[in-house]
CSV table of C-alpha atoms in Angstrom, one decimal:
chain,number,residue,atom,x,y,z
A,1,MET,CA,-12.6,-6.1,53.0
A,2,SER,CA,-10.9,-8.5,55.3
A,3,GLU,CA,-7.6,-10.1,54.6
A,4,THR,CA,-8.9,-13.6,55.2
A,5,TYR,CA,-11.7,-13.2,52.9
A,6,GLN,CA,-9.6,-11.8,49.9
A,7,LYS,CA,-7.2,-14.4,50.3
A,8,LEU,CA,-9.4,-17.0,50.1
A,9,LYS,CA,-11.2,-15.4,47.2
A,10,ASN,CA,-8.0,-16.3,45.2
A,11,SER,CA,-7.5,-19.6,46.5
A,12,THR,CA,-8.5,-23.2,45.1
A,13,LEU,CA,-11.7,-24.8,46.2
A,14,ASP,CA,-9.8,-27.5,48.2
A,15,GLU,CA,-7.9,-24.8,50.1
A,16,GLN,CA,-11.4,-22.7,50.8
A,17,ARG,CA,-13.0,-26.3,51.9
A,18,ALA,CA,-10.0,-26.9,54.3
A,19,ALA,CA,-10.5,-23.3,55.7
A,20,ILE,CA,-14.0,-24.0,56.4
A,21,ARG,CA,-13.5,-27.4,57.6
A,22,SER,CA,-10.8,-26.4,60.2
A,23,GLY,CA,-13.0,-23.4,61.4
A,24,ALA,CA,-10.5,-20.9,60.3
A,25,TYR,CA,-13.0,-19.3,58.1
A,26,ARG,CA,-16.7,-18.8,59.4
A,27,SER,CA,-17.9,-16.2,57.5
A,28,HIS,CA,-20.3,-15.6,54.4
A,29,THR,CA,-19.4,-17.4,50.9
A,30,ALA,CA,-20.4,-15.1,48.4
A,31,GLY,CA,-17.5,-15.0,45.8
A,32,LEU,CA,-15.9,-18.1,47.0
A,33,GLY,CA,-16.3,-21.3,45.2
A,34,GLN,CA,-15.9,-19.8,41.5
A,35,GLY,CA,-17.3,-21.9,39.1
A,36,HIS,CA,-18.9,-24.5,41.2
A,37,LEU,CA,-22.6,-24.8,42.7
A,38,GLN,CA,-23.1,-23.6,46.2
A,39,ALA,CA,-26.0,-24.9,48.4
A,40,ASN,CA,-28.5,-23.9,51.0
A,41,LEU,CA,-28.9,-26.7,53.6
A,42,ALA,CA,-31.8,-28.3,55.6
A,43,ILE,CA,-31.0,-31.5,57.7
A,44,MET,CA,-33.8,-33.2,59.6
A,45,PRO,CA,-35.0,-36.5,61.0
A,46,GLU,CA,-35.8,-39.0,58.5
A,47,ALA,CA,-39.4,-38.8,60.0
A,48,TYR,CA,-40.0,-35.5,58.4
A,49,ALA,CA,-37.8,-36.2,55.0
A,50,LEU,CA,-40.5,-36.8,52.8
A,51,ASP,CA,-42.8,-34.1,53.7
A,52,PHE,CA,-40.1,-31.6,52.9
A,53,MET,CA,-39.1,-33.2,49.6
A,54,ARG,CA,-42.7,-32.8,48.6
A,55,PHE,CA,-42.2,-28.9,50.1
A,56,CYS,CA,-39.2,-28.7,47.7
A,57,GLN,CA,-41.1,-30.2,44.8
A,58,ARG,CA,-44.0,-27.7,44.9
A,59,ASN,CA,-41.7,-24.8,45.5
A,60,PRO,CA,-38.9,-25.1,42.9
A,61,LYS,CA,-38.0,-21.4,42.7
A,62,PRO,CA,-37.1,-21.1,46.4
A,63,CYS,CA,-36.2,-24.6,47.0
A,64,PRO,CA,-34.3,-26.3,44.0
A,65,LEU,CA,-33.3,-29.5,45.3
A,66,THR,CA,-29.7,-30.1,44.5
A,67,GLY,CA,-28.9,-33.3,46.7
A,68,VAL,CA,-30.6,-35.6,49.4
A,69,SER,CA,-28.1,-37.7,51.6
A,70,ASP,CA,-28.6,-41.3,52.8
A,71,THR,CA,-30.1,-41.1,56.3
A,72,GLY,CA,-27.4,-41.2,58.7
A,73,ASN,CA,-24.5,-40.3,56.2
A,74,PRO,CA,-23.2,-37.1,56.4
A,75,MET,CA,-20.9,-37.5,53.3
A,76,MET,CA,-22.6,-35.9,50.4
A,77,PHE,CA,-20.9,-38.0,47.5
A,78,THR,CA,-23.4,-36.5,44.6
A,79,LEU,CA,-22.0,-33.3,45.4
A,80,GLY,CA,-18.3,-34.0,46.4
A,81,ARG,CA,-16.2,-36.7,47.1
A,82,ASP,CA,-14.7,-35.8,50.4
A,83,ILE,CA,-17.5,-33.3,51.6
A,84,ASP,CA,-18.9,-33.7,55.1
A,85,ILE,CA,-21.6,-31.6,55.9
A,86,ARG,CA,-20.7,-32.2,59.8
A,87,THR,CA,-17.7,-29.5,59.3
A,88,ASP,CA,-17.9,-28.1,55.7
A,89,VAL,CA,-20.1,-25.1,56.1
A,90,PRO,CA,-18.8,-22.0,57.7
A,91,ALA,CA,-21.9,-21.5,59.9
A,92,TYR,CA,-24.8,-23.6,61.4
A,93,ASN,CA,-28.4,-22.8,62.6
A,94,ILE,CA,-29.7,-25.1,64.9
A,95,TYR,CA,-33.4,-25.3,65.4
A,96,ARG,CA,-35.5,-26.9,68.3
A,97,ASP,CA,-39.1,-26.8,68.2
A,98,GLY,CA,-39.3,-24.4,65.4
A,99,LYS,CA,-37.2,-21.8,67.4
A,100,LEU,CA,-33.7,-20.8,66.7
A,101,ALA,CA,-31.5,-22.4,69.8
A,102,GLY,CA,-28.1,-21.6,68.6
A,103,SER,CA,-25.2,-21.6,65.9
A,104,ALA,CA,-22.3,-23.7,65.6
A,105,SER,CA,-19.3,-24.1,63.2
A,106,ASP,CA,-19.4,-27.8,63.7
A,107,ILE,CA,-22.4,-30.2,64.1
A,108,SER,CA,-20.4,-33.5,64.8
A,109,ASP,CA,-21.5,-33.5,68.2
A,110,ILE,CA,-25.1,-33.4,67.4
A,111,TRP,CA,-25.0,-35.8,64.5
A,112,ARG,CA,-27.7,-38.5,64.7
A,113,ASP,CA,-28.2,-41.8,62.9
A,114,ASP,CA,-31.8,-40.7,61.8
A,115,LEU,CA,-30.8,-37.6,60.2
A,116,VAL,CA,-31.1,-36.7,56.6
A,117,VAL,CA,-29.6,-33.7,54.3
A,118,PHE,CA,-31.1,-31.7,52.0
A,119,ALA,CA,-29.1,-29.3,49.5
A,120,LEU,CA,-30.5,-26.7,47.8
A,121,GLY,CA,-29.2,-24.6,44.9
A,122,CYS,CA,-27.9,-21.2,46.2
A,123,SER,CA,-28.0,-17.8,44.1
A,124,PHE,CA,-24.3,-17.1,44.8
A,125,THR,CA,-23.6,-19.6,42.0
A,126,PHE,CA,-24.9,-17.4,39.2
A,127,GLU,CA,-23.1,-14.2,40.5
A,128,HIS,CA,-19.9,-15.1,39.0
A,129,ALA,CA,-21.6,-15.2,35.9
A,130,LEU,CA,-23.0,-11.6,36.3
A,131,MET,CA,-19.7,-10.3,37.4
A,132,ARG,CA,-17.9,-11.7,34.5
A,133,ALA,CA,-20.5,-10.0,32.1
A,134,GLY,CA,-19.4,-6.8,34.0
A,135,ILE,CA,-22.5,-6.6,36.4
A,136,PRO,CA,-21.8,-5.1,39.6
A,137,VAL,CA,-22.4,-7.2,42.9
A,138,TRP,CA,-22.3,-4.8,45.7
A,139,HIS,CA,-22.0,-7.3,48.6
A,140,ILE,CA,-19.2,-9.1,46.9
A,141,ASP,CA,-17.2,-6.1,46.3
A,142,ASN,CA,-17.7,-5.0,49.8
A,143,ASP,CA,-17.5,-8.3,51.9
A,144,LYS,CA,-20.9,-8.3,52.8
A,145,THR,CA,-23.9,-10.9,53.1
A,146,VAL,CA,-26.6,-10.3,50.3
A,147,PRO,CA,-29.6,-8.8,51.8
A,148,MET,CA,-32.7,-11.5,52.4
A,149,PHE,CA,-36.2,-10.4,53.0
A,150,ARG,CA,-39.7,-12.3,53.8
A,151,SER,CA,-41.9,-11.6,51.1
A,152,ASN,CA,-45.8,-11.5,51.1
A,153,VAL,CA,-45.6,-14.5,48.7
A,154,GLU,CA,-47.2,-17.9,50.2
A,155,THR,CA,-45.4,-20.9,49.3
A,156,VAL,CA,-47.4,-24.1,48.6
A,157,PRO,CA,-47.6,-26.0,52.1
A,158,ALA,CA,-46.9,-29.8,52.4
A,159,GLY,CA,-47.2,-31.5,55.5
A,160,PRO,CA,-46.2,-29.3,58.5
A,161,PHE,CA,-44.1,-27.1,56.0
A,162,SER,CA,-45.4,-23.8,55.1
A,163,GLY,CA,-44.7,-20.1,55.0
A,164,LYS,CA,-44.0,-17.0,53.0
A,165,MET,CA,-41.2,-17.3,50.4
A,166,VAL,CA,-37.8,-15.5,51.1
A,167,VAL,CA,-36.2,-13.2,48.7
A,168,SER,CA,-32.7,-12.0,48.1
A,169,MET,CA,-31.8,-8.6,46.6
A,170,ARG,CA,-29.2,-7.1,44.3
A,171,ALA,CA,-29.1,-3.7,43.0
A,172,ILE,CA,-28.8,-3.9,39.4
A,173,PRO,CA,-28.2,-1.1,36.7
A,174,GLU,CA,-31.4,-0.3,35.0
A,175,SER,CA,-29.9,-0.6,31.4
A,176,ARG,CA,-28.6,-4.2,32.6
A,177,VAL,CA,-31.6,-5.7,34.2
A,178,SER,CA,-32.9,-7.6,31.1
A,179,GLU,CA,-29.0,-8.8,31.1
A,180,ALA,CA,-28.9,-10.0,34.8
A,181,ILE,CA,-32.5,-11.7,34.2
A,182,GLU,CA,-31.3,-13.7,30.9
A,183,ILE,CA,-28.0,-14.4,32.6
A,184,SER,CA,-29.5,-15.7,35.8
A,185,ARG,CA,-32.3,-18.0,33.8
A,186,ARG,CA,-29.4,-19.9,32.7
A,187,PHE,CA,-28.9,-21.0,36.3
A,188,PRO,CA,-32.3,-23.2,37.1
A,189,LEU,CA,-30.2,-25.2,40.0
A,190,ALA,CA,-29.5,-21.7,41.8
A,191,HIS,CA,-33.0,-20.1,41.6
A,192,GLY,CA,-32.9,-19.0,37.9
A,193,ALA,CA,-34.1,-15.8,36.8
A,194,PRO,CA,-35.7,-13.1,39.5
A,195,VAL,CA,-39.3,-13.2,40.9
A,196,TYR,CA,-39.8,-9.7,40.8
A,197,TRP,CA,-37.8,-6.4,40.2
A,198,GLY,CA,-38.8,-2.6,41.1
A,199,ASP,CA,-40.8,-1.4,43.7
A,200,PRO,CA,-40.2,-3.4,47.0
A,201,ALA,CA,-43.8,-2.7,48.3
A,202,GLY,CA,-45.3,-5.1,45.4
A,203,LEU,CA,-43.8,-8.0,47.7
A,204,GLY,CA,-44.5,-6.7,50.8
A,205,ILE,CA,-41.3,-5.0,51.9
A,206,ALA,CA,-41.5,-1.7,53.6
A,207,ASP,CA,-37.7,-1.0,53.9
A,208,LEU,CA,-34.8,-2.0,52.1
A,209,SER,CA,-32.2,-0.9,54.4
A,210,ALA,CA,-33.7,-3.4,57.2
A,211,PRO,CA,-33.2,-6.6,55.5
A,212,ASP,CA,-34.5,-9.9,57.7
A,213,TRP,CA,-31.1,-11.5,57.2
A,214,GLY,CA,-27.7,-10.0,55.6
A,215,ASP,CA,-26.5,-6.9,55.5
A,216,PRO,CA,-28.1,-3.5,54.1
A,217,SER,CA,-27.1,-3.1,50.5
A,218,PRO,CA,-27.5,0.6,49.0
A,219,ILE,CA,-29.8,1.3,45.6
A,220,GLY,CA,-27.4,3.6,43.8
A,221,PRO,CA,-28.7,6.5,41.1
A,222,GLY,CA,-29.9,4.5,38.0
A,223,GLU,CA,-29.9,1.0,40.0
A,224,VAL,CA,-33.1,-1.1,40.5
A,225,PRO,CA,-33.7,-3.4,43.1
A,226,VAL,CA,-33.8,-6.9,41.6
A,227,PHE,CA,-35.4,-10.1,43.8
A,228,TRP,CA,-34.4,-13.7,43.6
A,229,ALA,CA,-36.4,-16.6,45.5
A,230,CYS,CA,-34.1,-17.5,48.2
A,231,GLY,CA,-32.8,-21.0,50.0
A,232,VAL,CA,-33.6,-19.1,53.3
A,233,THR,CA,-37.2,-19.9,52.2
A,234,PRO,CA,-36.9,-23.5,54.3
A,235,GLN,CA,-35.8,-22.0,57.4
A,236,VAL,CA,-39.2,-20.1,57.3
A,237,ALA,CA,-41.1,-23.3,56.9
A,238,ILE,CA,-39.0,-25.3,59.5
A,239,GLU,CA,-40.1,-22.5,61.9
A,240,ALA,CA,-43.4,-22.9,61.3
A,241,ALA,CA,-43.2,-27.0,61.0
A,242,ARG,CA,-41.6,-26.8,64.6
A,243,LEU,CA,-39.5,-29.9,64.0
A,244,PRO,CA,-37.7,-31.2,67.5
A,245,LEU,CA,-34.4,-30.8,65.7
A,246,CYS,CA,-33.3,-29.1,62.5
A,247,ILE,CA,-30.2,-27.9,61.3
A,248,THR,CA,-29.6,-25.3,58.4
A,249,HIS,CA,-26.6,-23.4,57.2
A,250,LYS,CA,-26.4,-19.9,58.8
A,251,PRO,CA,-27.8,-17.6,55.8
A,252,GLY,CA,-25.1,-16.5,53.6
A,253,HIS,CA,-23.0,-19.2,54.8
A,254,MET,CA,-23.0,-22.1,52.2
A,255,LEU,CA,-21.8,-25.3,51.2
A,256,ILE,CA,-19.4,-25.1,48.5
A,257,THR,CA,-20.1,-28.3,46.0
A,258,ASP,CA,-17.5,-29.9,43.4
A,259,VAL,CA,-20.3,-29.6,40.9
A,260,ALA,CA,-19.9,-27.3,37.9
A,261,GLU,CA,-22.1,-24.0,38.1
A,262,ASP,CA,-23.3,-24.8,34.6
A,263,ALA,CA,-24.0,-28.5,35.3
A,264,GLU,CA,-27.2,-29.8,34.0
A,265,ALA,CA,-27.5,-31.9,36.7
A,266,PRO,CA,-26.3,-31.5,40.2
A,267,VAL,CA,-24.6,-34.9,40.4
A,268,LEU,CA,-21.3,-36.5,40.4
A,269,THR,CA,-20.4,-39.9,39.4
A,270,PHE,CA,-18.3,-40.8,42.5
A,271,THR,CA,-18.9,-44.2,44.2
A,272,ASN,CA,-21.1,-44.0,47.6
A,273,ASP,CA,-18.0,-44.5,49.9
A,274,LYS,CA,-19.1,-44.2,53.4
A,275,THR,CA,-16.2,-43.4,55.7
């Protein structure tokens, strides 16, 4: 486990955000932001925003919508008073015409006045609750990124957005699967209960040691692979839509918000102060 990651795990939310904003920390956010909602991102021109919002509404498990910015405003005031979407994520993926064109830790130089930000809840949020209950989370304990896989489950299309659902996998002791299901069910803003557990072939996954994103996670004796809907699903839909420009988080590298992990609604009561 890296010294920087271990130090950040024991730091305050403000210290974690400052490290991310400055570029000092550019790795995954699993295990960070304890007690707060983490979010996936999709940033796109306003011309495509309504169709994408429909896509999220039709696919609430992989795309639990937790915030939408004003057009051209990078300050996500409903999720945190000082959150600046251009700098407050450890790593971004930049798509052009549906293809991954590069990654960055700061998108200030490509920000435009027509961009709209969508924040979607992330399963990293409920991992703290699993750990408090004594259920191990291997990728956090080993400073890795959760494994993510393209499944055979089709999403409900909207406009140009469509594609297969992405799932994240955690190995859970068989005796505690029911408990893990009930714990995660309490976090509907973070994908809620899993969509599947057991033989990965049922989701069309051939090899758990070869995730499409993230790091391989072993399945130990007496453990069961459990799969949750994943916020990387929009990145698959964005590839299919071939938007001229779209920016997302790099898988595993989330926005950490000020919203409590168990909030009934993902909205802070701050004034919209555009700075």
